[in-house]
Amino acid sequence: PQSRHRVAAGWLRADTVARLRWHQRMGHRIVLVSASLSPYLRPLGRRLGVDAVLCAEPLRSGNEFADGLDGANCRAAEKVRRLEQWLAEQHPDIADNVNSL
């Protein structure tokens, strides 16, 4: 928990957080899409109050993490694929508009 607070407080630029808050006030959906690992990114996403976090999922062996990822790493084209999938599942009306561009 301590390291998550340090990341939120020290690694996020104030102007970036201010812009995120502006988007939230405007009612925009915020999706954090990153190749970072979910044990770090999901708590940060909750702290920031984003609508969804799409990220790399580590393999698990019981209650412990194992070596490797569960599925593809969330980078490059995989980021786009996951966001499109999220849109199709959560907001099909928006996904239809995006796909028609």
GROMACS .gro file of N, CA and C in nm:
model
  303
    1PRO      N    1   0.081  -0.120   0.000
    1PRO     CA    2   0.000   0.000   0.000
    1PRO      C    3   0.084   0.126   0.000
    2GLN      N    4   0.193   0.127   0.078
    2GLN     CA    5   0.278   0.245   0.088
    2GLN      C    6   0.335   0.283  -0.048
    3SER      N    7   0.382   0.186  -0.125
    3SER     CA    8   0.441   0.217  -0.255
    3SER      C    9   0.338   0.274  -0.352
    4ARG      N   10   0.211   0.228  -0.346
    4ARG     CA   11   0.108   0.283  -0.434
    4ARG      C   12   0.086   0.430  -0.406
    5HIS      N   13   0.086   0.468  -0.278
    5HIS     CA   14   0.067   0.610  -0.244
    5HIS      C   15   0.186   0.692  -0.292
    6ARG      N   16   0.305   0.634  -0.284
    6ARG     CA   17   0.425   0.703  -0.329
    6ARG      C   18   0.417   0.725  -0.481
    7VAL      N   19   0.370   0.625  -0.554
    7VAL     CA   20   0.355   0.639  -0.700
    7VAL      C   21   0.256   0.749  -0.730
    8ALA      N   22   0.140   0.743  -0.667
    8ALA     CA   23   0.036   0.842  -0.693
    8ALA      C   24   0.084   0.982  -0.657
    9ALA      N   25   0.157   0.995  -0.548
    9ALA     CA   26   0.200   1.127  -0.503
    9ALA      C   27   0.323   1.177  -0.577
   10GLY      N   28   0.416   1.087  -0.610
   10GLY     CA   29   0.543   1.132  -0.665
   10GLY      C   30   0.562   1.114  -0.813
   11TRP      N   31   0.492   1.023  -0.875
   11TRP     CA   32   0.516   0.995  -1.016
   11TRP      C   33   0.416   1.061  -1.108
   12LEU      N   34   0.301   1.099  -1.055
   12LEU     CA   35   0.200   1.162  -1.138
   12LEU      C   36   0.217   1.314  -1.133
   13ARG      N   37   0.228   1.374  -1.250
   13ARG     CA   38   0.243   1.519  -1.256
   13ARG      C   39   0.113   1.586  -1.217
   14ALA      N   40   0.124   1.694  -1.145
   14ALA     CA   41   0.006   1.767  -1.099
   14ALA      C   42  -0.082   1.811  -1.216
   15ASP      N   43  -0.021   1.856  -1.325
   15ASP     CA   44  -0.100   1.901  -1.439
   15ASP      C   45  -0.172   1.784  -1.507
   16THR      N   46  -0.112   1.666  -1.502
   16THR     CA   47  -0.177   1.547  -1.558
   16THR      C   48  -0.299   1.509  -1.476
   17VAL      N   49  -0.285   1.509  -1.345
   17VAL     CA   50  -0.397   1.476  -1.257
   17VAL      C   51  -0.506   1.583  -1.271
   18ALA      N   52  -0.466   1.709  -1.283
   18ALA     CA   53  -0.565   1.815  -1.300
   18ALA      C   54  -0.644   1.795  -1.430
   19ARG      N   55  -0.578   1.755  -1.535
   19ARG     CA   56  -0.647   1.730  -1.663
   19ARG      C   57  -0.739   1.609  -1.651
   20LEU      N   58  -0.694   1.506  -1.582
   20LEU     CA   59  -0.779   1.389  -1.558
   20LEU      C   60  -0.905   1.430  -1.483
   21ARG      N   61  -0.889   1.510  -1.379
   21ARG     CA   62  -1.005   1.558  -1.302
   21ARG      C   63  -1.099   1.640  -1.389
   22TRP      N   64  -1.045   1.721  -1.480
   22TRP     CA   65  -1.128   1.799  -1.571
   22TRP      C   66  -1.214   1.706  -1.656
   23HIS      N   67  -1.151   1.603  -1.713
   23HIS     CA   68  -1.226   1.507  -1.794
   23HIS      C   69  -1.335   1.439  -1.710
   24GLN      N   70  -1.305   1.405  -1.587
   24GLN     CA   71  -1.404   1.343  -1.500
   24GLN      C   72  -1.520   1.439  -1.473
   25ARG      N   73  -1.489   1.566  -1.448
   25ARG     CA   74  -1.595   1.664  -1.425
   25ARG      C   75  -1.683   1.681  -1.548
   26MET      N   76  -1.625   1.665  -1.666
   26MET     CA   77  -1.700   1.677  -1.791
   26MET      C   78  -1.784   1.552  -1.818
   27GLY      N   79  -1.768   1.449  -1.736
   27GLY     CA   80  -1.845   1.327  -1.754
   27GLY      C   81  -1.786   1.229  -1.854
   28HIS      N   82  -1.661   1.252  -1.894
   28HIS     CA   83  -1.596   1.163  -1.990
   28HIS      C   84  -1.560   1.030  -1.923
   29ARG      N   85  -1.566   0.924  -1.999
   29ARG     CA   86  -1.521   0.792  -1.952
   29ARG      C   87  -1.369   0.790  -1.957
   30ILE      N   88  -1.307   0.742  -1.851
   30ILE     CA   89  -1.161   0.737  -1.844
   30ILE      C   90  -1.118   0.591  -1.834
   31VAL      N   91  -1.038   0.547  -1.930
   31VAL     CA   92  -0.985   0.411  -1.931
   31VAL      C   93  -0.834   0.420  -1.931
   32LEU      N   94  -0.773   0.362  -1.831
   32LEU     CA   95  -0.628   0.356  -1.819
   32LEU      C   96  -0.582   0.229  -1.889
   33VAL      N   97  -0.503   0.242  -1.996
   33VAL     CA   98  -0.456   0.128  -2.075
   33VAL      C   99  -0.305   0.129  -2.072
   34SER      N  100  -0.244   0.021  -2.019
   34SER     CA  101  -0.100   0.021  -1.998
   34SER      C  102  -0.045  -0.121  -1.998
   35ALA      N  103   0.082  -0.134  -2.030
   35ALA     CA  104   0.152  -0.261  -2.019
   35ALA      C  105   0.200  -0.286  -1.875
   36SER      N  106   0.176  -0.193  -1.785
   36SER     CA  107   0.212  -0.213  -1.645
   36SER      C  108   0.129  -0.327  -1.586
   37LEU      N  109   0.181  -0.387  -1.481
   37LEU     CA  110   0.116  -0.502  -1.419
   37LEU      C  111  -0.003  -0.461  -1.332
   38SER      N  112  -0.106  -0.543  -1.335
   38SER     CA  113  -0.231  -0.513  -1.263
   38SER      C  114  -0.214  -0.494  -1.113
   39PRO      N  115  -0.123  -0.565  -1.043
   39PRO     CA  116  -0.113  -0.540  -0.899
   39PRO      C  117  -0.072  -0.396  -0.865
   40TYR      N  118  -0.008  -0.328  -0.959
   40TYR     CA  119   0.027  -0.187  -0.940
   40TYR      C  120  -0.081  -0.095  -0.997
   41LEU      N  121  -0.126  -0.129  -1.115
   41LEU     CA  122  -0.211  -0.035  -1.189
   41LEU      C  123  -0.356  -0.032  -1.141
   42ARG      N  124  -0.412  -0.144  -1.105
   42ARG     CA  125  -0.552  -0.144  -1.061
   42ARG      C  126  -0.572  -0.059  -0.934
   43PRO      N  127  -0.487  -0.073  -0.831
   43PRO     CA  128  -0.504   0.016  -0.715
   43PRO      C  129  -0.487   0.164  -0.751
   44LEU      N  130  -0.396   0.194  -0.840
   44LEU     CA  131  -0.378   0.332  -0.884
   44LEU      C  132  -0.502   0.381  -0.957
   45GLY      N  133  -0.558   0.296  -1.043
   45GLY     CA  134  -0.681   0.332  -1.113
   45GLY      C  135  -0.795   0.358  -1.017
   46ARG      N  136  -0.806   0.276  -0.912
   46ARG     CA  137  -0.911   0.300  -0.811
   46ARG      C  138  -0.887   0.432  -0.740
   47ARG      N  139  -0.762   0.459  -0.707
   47ARG     CA  140  -0.729   0.585  -0.638
   47ARG      C  141  -0.762   0.706  -0.724
   48LEU      N  142  -0.739   0.692  -0.855
   48LEU     CA  143  -0.766   0.803  -0.947
   48LEU      C  144  -0.914   0.809  -0.986
   49GLY      N  145  -0.988   0.702  -0.960
   49GLY     CA  146  -1.130   0.701  -0.990
   49GLY      C  147  -1.162   0.684  -1.138
   50VAL      N  148  -1.076   0.611  -1.210
   50VAL     CA  149  -1.102   0.590  -1.353
   50VAL      C  150  -1.210   0.483  -1.370
   51ASP      N  151  -1.269   0.478  -1.489
   51ASP     CA  152  -1.378   0.386  -1.516
   51ASP      C  153  -1.331   0.243  -1.538
   52ALA      N  154  -1.212   0.225  -1.593
   52ALA     CA  155  -1.161   0.091  -1.618
   52ALA      C  156  -1.009   0.095  -1.626
   53VAL      N  157  -0.949  -0.019  -1.595
   53VAL     CA  158  -0.805  -0.036  -1.608
   53VAL      C  159  -0.782  -0.160  -1.693
   54LEU      N  160  -0.715  -0.142  -1.805
   54LEU     CA  161  -0.680  -0.252  -1.894
   54LEU      C  162  -0.528  -0.262  -1.894
   55CYS      N  163  -0.475  -0.375  -1.850
   55CYS     CA  164  -0.330  -0.383  -1.830
   55CYS      C  165  -0.281  -0.527  -1.837
   56ALA      N  166  -0.153  -0.543  -1.818
   56ALA     CA  167  -0.091  -0.676  -1.817
   56ALA      C  168  -0.130  -0.750  -1.689
   57GLU      N  169  -0.166  -0.877  -1.706
   57GLU     CA  170  -0.205  -0.960  -1.593
   57GLU      C  171  -0.098  -1.066  -1.568
   58PRO      N  172  -0.037  -1.066  -1.450
   58PRO     CA  173   0.063  -1.169  -1.422
   58PRO      C  174  -0.003  -1.305  -1.402
   59LEU      N  175   0.070  -1.409  -1.437
   59LEU     CA  176   0.022  -1.544  -1.408
   59LEU      C  177   0.018  -1.564  -1.258
   60ARG      N  178  -0.071  -1.649  -1.214
   60ARG     CA  179  -0.082  -1.680  -1.071
   60ARG      C  180  -0.065  -1.830  -1.052
   61SER      N  181  -0.008  -1.863  -0.940
   61SER     CA  182   0.002  -2.001  -0.895
   61SER      C  183  -0.055  -2.003  -0.754
   62GLY      N  184  -0.182  -2.036  -0.743
   62GLY     CA  185  -0.249  -2.026  -0.613
   62GLY      C  186  -0.263  -1.880  -0.575
   63ASN      N  187  -0.214  -1.845  -0.457
   63ASN     CA  188  -0.220  -1.706  -0.410
   63ASN      C  189  -0.095  -1.627  -0.443
   64GLU      N  190  -0.005  -1.685  -0.520
   64GLU     CA  191   0.121  -1.618  -0.553
   64GLU      C  192   0.129  -1.591  -0.702
   65PHE      N  193   0.213  -1.496  -0.736
   65PHE     CA  194   0.236  -1.468  -0.877
   65PHE      C  195   0.339  -1.565  -0.930
   66ALA      N  196   0.319  -1.606  -1.054
   66ALA     CA  197   0.412  -1.695  -1.121
   66ALA      C  198   0.489  -1.616  -1.226
   67ASP      N  199   0.579  -1.682  -1.293
   67ASP     CA  200   0.659  -1.618  -1.397
   67ASP      C  201   0.578  -1.608  -1.526
   68GLY      N  202   0.566  -1.490  -1.579
   68GLY     CA  203   0.498  -1.472  -1.707
   68GLY      C  204   0.367  -1.397  -1.694
   69LEU      N  205   0.301  -1.383  -1.808
   69LEU     CA  206   0.175  -1.309  -1.814
   69LEU      C  207   0.061  -1.402  -1.850
   70ASP      N  208  -0.054  -1.369  -1.799
   70ASP     CA  209  -0.177  -1.438  -1.835
   70ASP      C  210  -0.235  -1.365  -1.956
   71GLY      N  211  -0.211  -1.417  -2.073
   71GLY     CA  212  -0.253  -1.350  -2.196
   71GLY      C  213  -0.142  -1.262  -2.251
   72ALA      N  214  -0.178  -1.186  -2.352
   72ALA     CA  215  -0.081  -1.100  -2.420
   72ALA      C  216  -0.048  -0.977  -2.335
   73ASN      N  217   0.074  -0.927  -2.353
   73ASN     CA  218   0.112  -0.803  -2.286
   73ASN      C  219   0.030  -0.690  -2.347
   74CYS      N  220  -0.012  -0.598  -2.264
   74CYS     CA  221  -0.100  -0.490  -2.307
   74CYS      C  222  -0.017  -0.373  -2.361
   75ARG      N  223   0.040  -0.395  -2.479
   75ARG     CA  224   0.119  -0.290  -2.542
   75ARG      C  225   0.093  -0.291  -2.692
   76ALA      N  226   0.126  -0.182  -2.755
   76ALA     CA  227   0.113  -0.166  -2.900
   76ALA      C  228  -0.029  -0.202  -2.946
   77ALA      N  229  -0.039  -0.291  -3.044
   77ALA     CA  230  -0.170  -0.327  -3.100
   77ALA      C  231  -0.262  -0.392  -2.997
   78GLU      N  232  -0.206  -0.457  -2.897
   78GLU     CA  233  -0.288  -0.520  -2.793
   78GLU      C  234  -0.363  -0.414  -2.712
   79LYS      N  235  -0.304  -0.297  -2.693
   79LYS     CA  236  -0.375  -0.188  -2.625
   79LYS      C  237  -0.501  -0.150  -2.702
   80VAL      N  238  -0.486  -0.135  -2.832
   80VAL     CA  239  -0.599  -0.098  -2.916
   80VAL      C  240  -0.706  -0.207  -2.912
   81ARG      N  241  -0.664  -0.333  -2.924
   81ARG     CA  242  -0.758  -0.444  -2.922
   81ARG      C  243  -0.838  -0.448  -2.793
   82ARG      N  244  -0.769  -0.431  -2.680
   82ARG     CA  245  -0.838  -0.436  -2.551
   82ARG      C  246  -0.934  -0.318  -2.533
   83LEU      N  247  -0.893  -0.200  -2.577
   83LEU     CA  248  -0.982  -0.085  -2.566
   83LEU      C  249  -1.105  -0.104  -2.655
   84GLU      N  250  -1.085  -0.152  -2.776
   84GLU     CA  251  -1.199  -0.179  -2.865
   84GLU      C  252  -1.291  -0.285  -2.805
   85GLN      N  253  -1.235  -0.388  -2.743
   85GLN     CA  254  -1.315  -0.491  -2.679
   85GLN      C  255  -1.394  -0.432  -2.562
   86TRP      N  256  -1.327  -0.350  -2.481
   86TRP     CA  257  -1.395  -0.286  -2.368
   86TRP      C  258  -1.510  -0.199  -2.417
   87LEU      N  259  -1.484  -0.120  -2.521
   87LEU     CA  260  -1.590  -0.036  -2.577
   87LEU      C  261  -1.707  -0.119  -2.627
   88ALA      N  262  -1.677  -0.226  -2.699
   88ALA     CA  263  -1.784  -0.311  -2.753
   88ALA      C  264  -1.868  -0.372  -2.642
   89GLU      N  265  -1.804  -0.408  -2.531
   89GLU     CA  266  -1.876  -0.470  -2.419
   89GLU      C  267  -1.949  -0.368  -2.332
   90GLN      N  268  -1.887  -0.256  -2.305
   90GLN     CA  269  -1.941  -0.159  -2.211
   90GLN      C  270  -2.024  -0.050  -2.277
   91HIS      N  271  -1.988  -0.012  -2.398
   91HIS     CA  272  -2.052   0.100  -2.467
   91HIS      C  273  -2.063   0.072  -2.616
   92PRO      N  274  -2.146  -0.024  -2.654
   92PRO     CA  275  -2.155  -0.060  -2.797
   92PRO      C  276  -2.194   0.057  -2.887
   93ASP      N  277  -2.272   0.152  -2.835
   93ASP     CA  278  -2.310   0.268  -2.916
   93ASP      C  279  -2.188   0.352  -2.953
   94ILE      N  280  -2.095   0.366  -2.859
   94ILE     CA  281  -1.972   0.441  -2.887
   94ILE      C  282  -1.882   0.360  -2.979
   95ALA      N  283  -1.871   0.230  -2.954
   95ALA     CA  284  -1.785   0.144  -3.036
   95ALA      C  285  -1.829   0.147  -3.182
   96ASP      N  286  -1.960   0.148  -3.208
   96ASP     CA  287  -2.009   0.155  -3.345
   96ASP      C  288  -1.964   0.284  -3.413
   97ASN      N  289  -1.969   0.396  -3.340
   97ASN     CA  290  -1.926   0.524  -3.396
   97ASN      C  291  -1.776   0.526  -3.423
   98VAL      N  292  -1.696   0.468  -3.333
   98VAL     CA  293  -1.551   0.466  -3.350
   98VAL      C  294  -1.515   0.378  -3.469
   99ASN      N  295  -1.579   0.263  -3.481
   99ASN     CA  296  -1.547   0.171  -3.590
   99ASN      C  297  -1.589   0.224  -3.726
  100SER      N  298  -1.680   0.319  -3.731
  100SER     CA  299  -1.723   0.374  -3.860
  100SER      C  300  -1.631   0.486  -3.908
  101LEU      N  301  -1.535   0.528  -3.827
  101LEU     CA  302  -1.445   0.636  -3.868
  101LEU      C  303  -1.345   0.588  -3.972
   0.00000   0.00000   0.00000
